[in-house]
Amino acid sequence: MATAPEDAIRARRRLTNKLIAAHEAARLKPFFAPDVKLIVGDGGLILGADQVIEAFAGQFADPSFVTYVRETESVEPDAAGERAAETGRWVADWKGQPKMGGRYLAVWRKVTGQWVIESELYVTLS
């Protein structure tokens, strides 16, 4: 039996949270489409999976970085079950600094049977 898109995407999001908490940048790459577009909380743009992984690796190298946690609130698949919109809240945790966070929207697409992130928009609200 096929997993519902909502369940599959929520499971993949939980896995990315675990990999970020473990500071394992390279293991995040399969979660992103090669041409991913990511708008970070301050409005900056990161293009491509390699650049996203480089950005994570740079943050993981900072000894004050703890983790990012994204909490899924909703997942809405399209009628064909090939794309979905995920919305939720995110929190960033750095040692010695107040936590910051906000809202996010992620666009997922199904590629060879696996859900990958096509684009993400993060808005810092704290």
Short mmCIF file of C-alpha atoms in Angstrom, two decimals:
data_model
loop_
_atom_site.label_atom_id
_atom_site.label_comp_id
_atom_site.label_asym_id
_atom_site.label_seq_id
_atom_site.Cartn_x
_atom_site.Cartn_y
_atom_site.Cartn_z
CA MET A 1 0.00 0.00 0.00
CA ALA A 2 1.31 3.43 -0.95
CA THR A 3 1.91 5.95 1.80
CA ALA A 4 -0.34 9.01 1.64
CA PRO A 5 1.56 12.12 0.48
CA GLU A 6 0.83 13.87 3.79
CA ASP A 7 2.31 11.01 5.83
CA ALA A 8 5.34 10.64 3.56
CA ILE A 9 6.14 14.37 3.64
CA ARG A 10 5.68 14.61 7.41
CA ALA A 11 8.04 11.63 7.83
CA ARG A 12 10.65 13.20 5.52
CA ARG A 13 10.43 16.47 7.44
CA ARG A 14 11.02 14.64 10.74
CA LEU A 15 14.08 12.98 9.16
CA THR A 16 15.51 16.32 8.02
CA ASN A 17 15.03 17.70 11.54
CA LYS A 18 16.99 14.73 12.94
CA LEU A 19 19.81 15.16 10.40
CA ILE A 20 20.06 18.88 11.15
CA ALA A 21 20.17 18.19 14.91
CA ALA A 22 22.96 15.66 14.21
CA HIS A 23 24.79 18.26 12.04
CA GLU A 24 24.95 15.84 9.07
CA ALA A 25 24.85 18.22 6.10
CA ALA A 26 25.79 15.71 3.38
CA ARG A 27 22.96 13.37 4.38
CA LEU A 28 20.43 16.15 3.72
CA LYS A 29 21.18 16.31 -0.02
CA PRO A 30 18.69 13.58 -1.13
CA PHE A 31 15.85 15.63 0.40
CA PHE A 32 16.38 18.50 -2.06
CA ALA A 33 15.72 18.70 -5.80
CA PRO A 34 18.98 19.53 -7.63
CA ASP A 35 17.46 22.89 -8.69
CA VAL A 36 15.93 23.75 -5.28
CA LYS A 37 15.25 27.40 -4.51
CA LEU A 38 15.44 28.45 -0.85
CA ILE A 39 14.59 31.88 0.52
CA VAL A 40 16.04 32.09 4.03
CA GLY A 41 14.54 33.95 6.97
CA ASP A 42 16.31 37.25 6.22
CA GLY A 43 15.25 37.17 2.55
CA GLY A 44 18.48 35.82 1.09
CA LEU A 45 18.27 33.36 -1.81
CA ILE A 46 20.11 30.04 -2.07
CA LEU A 47 19.93 28.25 -5.44
CA GLY A 48 20.66 24.56 -5.94
CA ALA A 49 21.05 21.58 -3.65
CA ASP A 50 24.86 21.89 -3.51
CA GLN A 51 24.62 25.48 -2.23
CA VAL A 52 21.94 24.51 0.32
CA ILE A 53 24.20 21.74 1.65
CA GLU A 54 27.18 24.15 1.75
CA ALA A 55 25.08 26.62 3.77
CA PHE A 56 24.09 23.91 6.26
CA ALA A 57 27.72 22.72 6.54
CA GLY A 58 28.85 26.28 7.26
CA GLN A 59 26.30 26.66 10.03
CA PHE A 60 27.10 23.23 11.47
CA ALA A 61 30.77 24.26 11.69
CA ASP A 62 29.79 27.12 14.04
CA PRO A 63 30.15 25.74 17.60
CA SER A 64 27.23 27.91 18.79
CA PHE A 65 24.77 26.38 16.29
CA VAL A 66 22.39 23.86 17.90
CA THR A 67 19.59 23.09 15.43
CA TYR A 68 16.69 24.16 13.27
CA VAL A 69 13.33 22.53 13.91
CA ARG A 70 10.49 22.73 11.40
CA GLU A 71 7.07 21.74 12.73
CA THR A 72 4.62 20.79 10.00
CA GLU A 73 1.15 22.25 10.43
CA SER A 74 -0.40 21.21 7.12
CA VAL A 75 0.39 19.28 3.95
CA GLU A 76 -1.83 19.81 0.92
CA PRO A 77 -1.16 17.56 -2.10
CA ASP A 78 -2.30 18.34 -5.62
CA ALA A 79 -4.96 16.20 -7.31
CA ALA A 80 -2.34 14.10 -9.14
CA GLY A 81 -0.37 13.40 -5.96
CA GLU A 82 2.84 14.66 -7.56
CA ARG A 83 3.29 18.02 -5.75
CA ALA A 84 2.37 19.26 -2.31
CA ALA A 85 2.51 22.39 -0.19
CA GLU A 86 3.73 22.05 3.39
CA THR A 87 3.25 24.90 5.86
CA GLY A 88 4.41 25.23 9.41
CA ARG A 89 6.56 26.97 11.98
CA TRP A 90 10.35 26.92 12.33
CA VAL A 91 12.68 27.64 15.23
CA ALA A 92 16.45 28.22 15.16
CA ASP A 93 18.52 27.46 18.24
CA TRP A 94 22.02 28.90 18.76
CA LYS A 95 23.87 28.69 22.09
CA GLY A 96 23.83 31.94 24.05
CA GLN A 97 21.25 33.60 21.79
CA PRO A 98 17.49 33.92 22.03
CA LYS A 99 15.66 31.43 19.84
CA MET A 100 14.25 32.87 16.64
CA GLY A 101 11.69 31.51 14.28
CA GLY A 102 8.67 32.14 12.15
CA ARG A 103 6.64 30.54 9.38
CA TYR A 104 7.62 28.49 6.35
CA LEU A 105 6.16 27.15 3.13
CA ALA A 106 7.78 24.21 1.38
CA VAL A 107 6.90 22.90 -2.06
CA TRP A 108 7.52 19.17 -2.44
CA ARG A 109 7.47 17.15 -5.66
CA LYS A 110 7.54 13.44 -6.21
CA VAL A 111 10.57 12.32 -8.21
CA THR A 112 11.01 8.61 -9.00
CA GLY A 113 8.73 7.69 -6.13
CA GLN A 114 10.40 9.91 -3.51
CA TRP A 115 9.33 13.31 -2.18
CA VAL A 116 11.96 16.07 -2.55
CA ILE A 117 11.88 19.76 -1.71
CA GLU A 118 11.49 21.93 -4.81
CA SER A 119 11.42 25.26 -2.98
CA GLU A 120 11.20 26.68 0.53
CA LEU A 121 10.35 30.12 1.87
CA TYR A 122 11.22 30.98 5.46
CA VAL A 123 9.93 34.15 7.14
CA THR A 124 11.54 35.27 10.39
CA LEU A 125 8.89 36.65 12.74
CA SER A 126 10.80 36.92 16.03
#
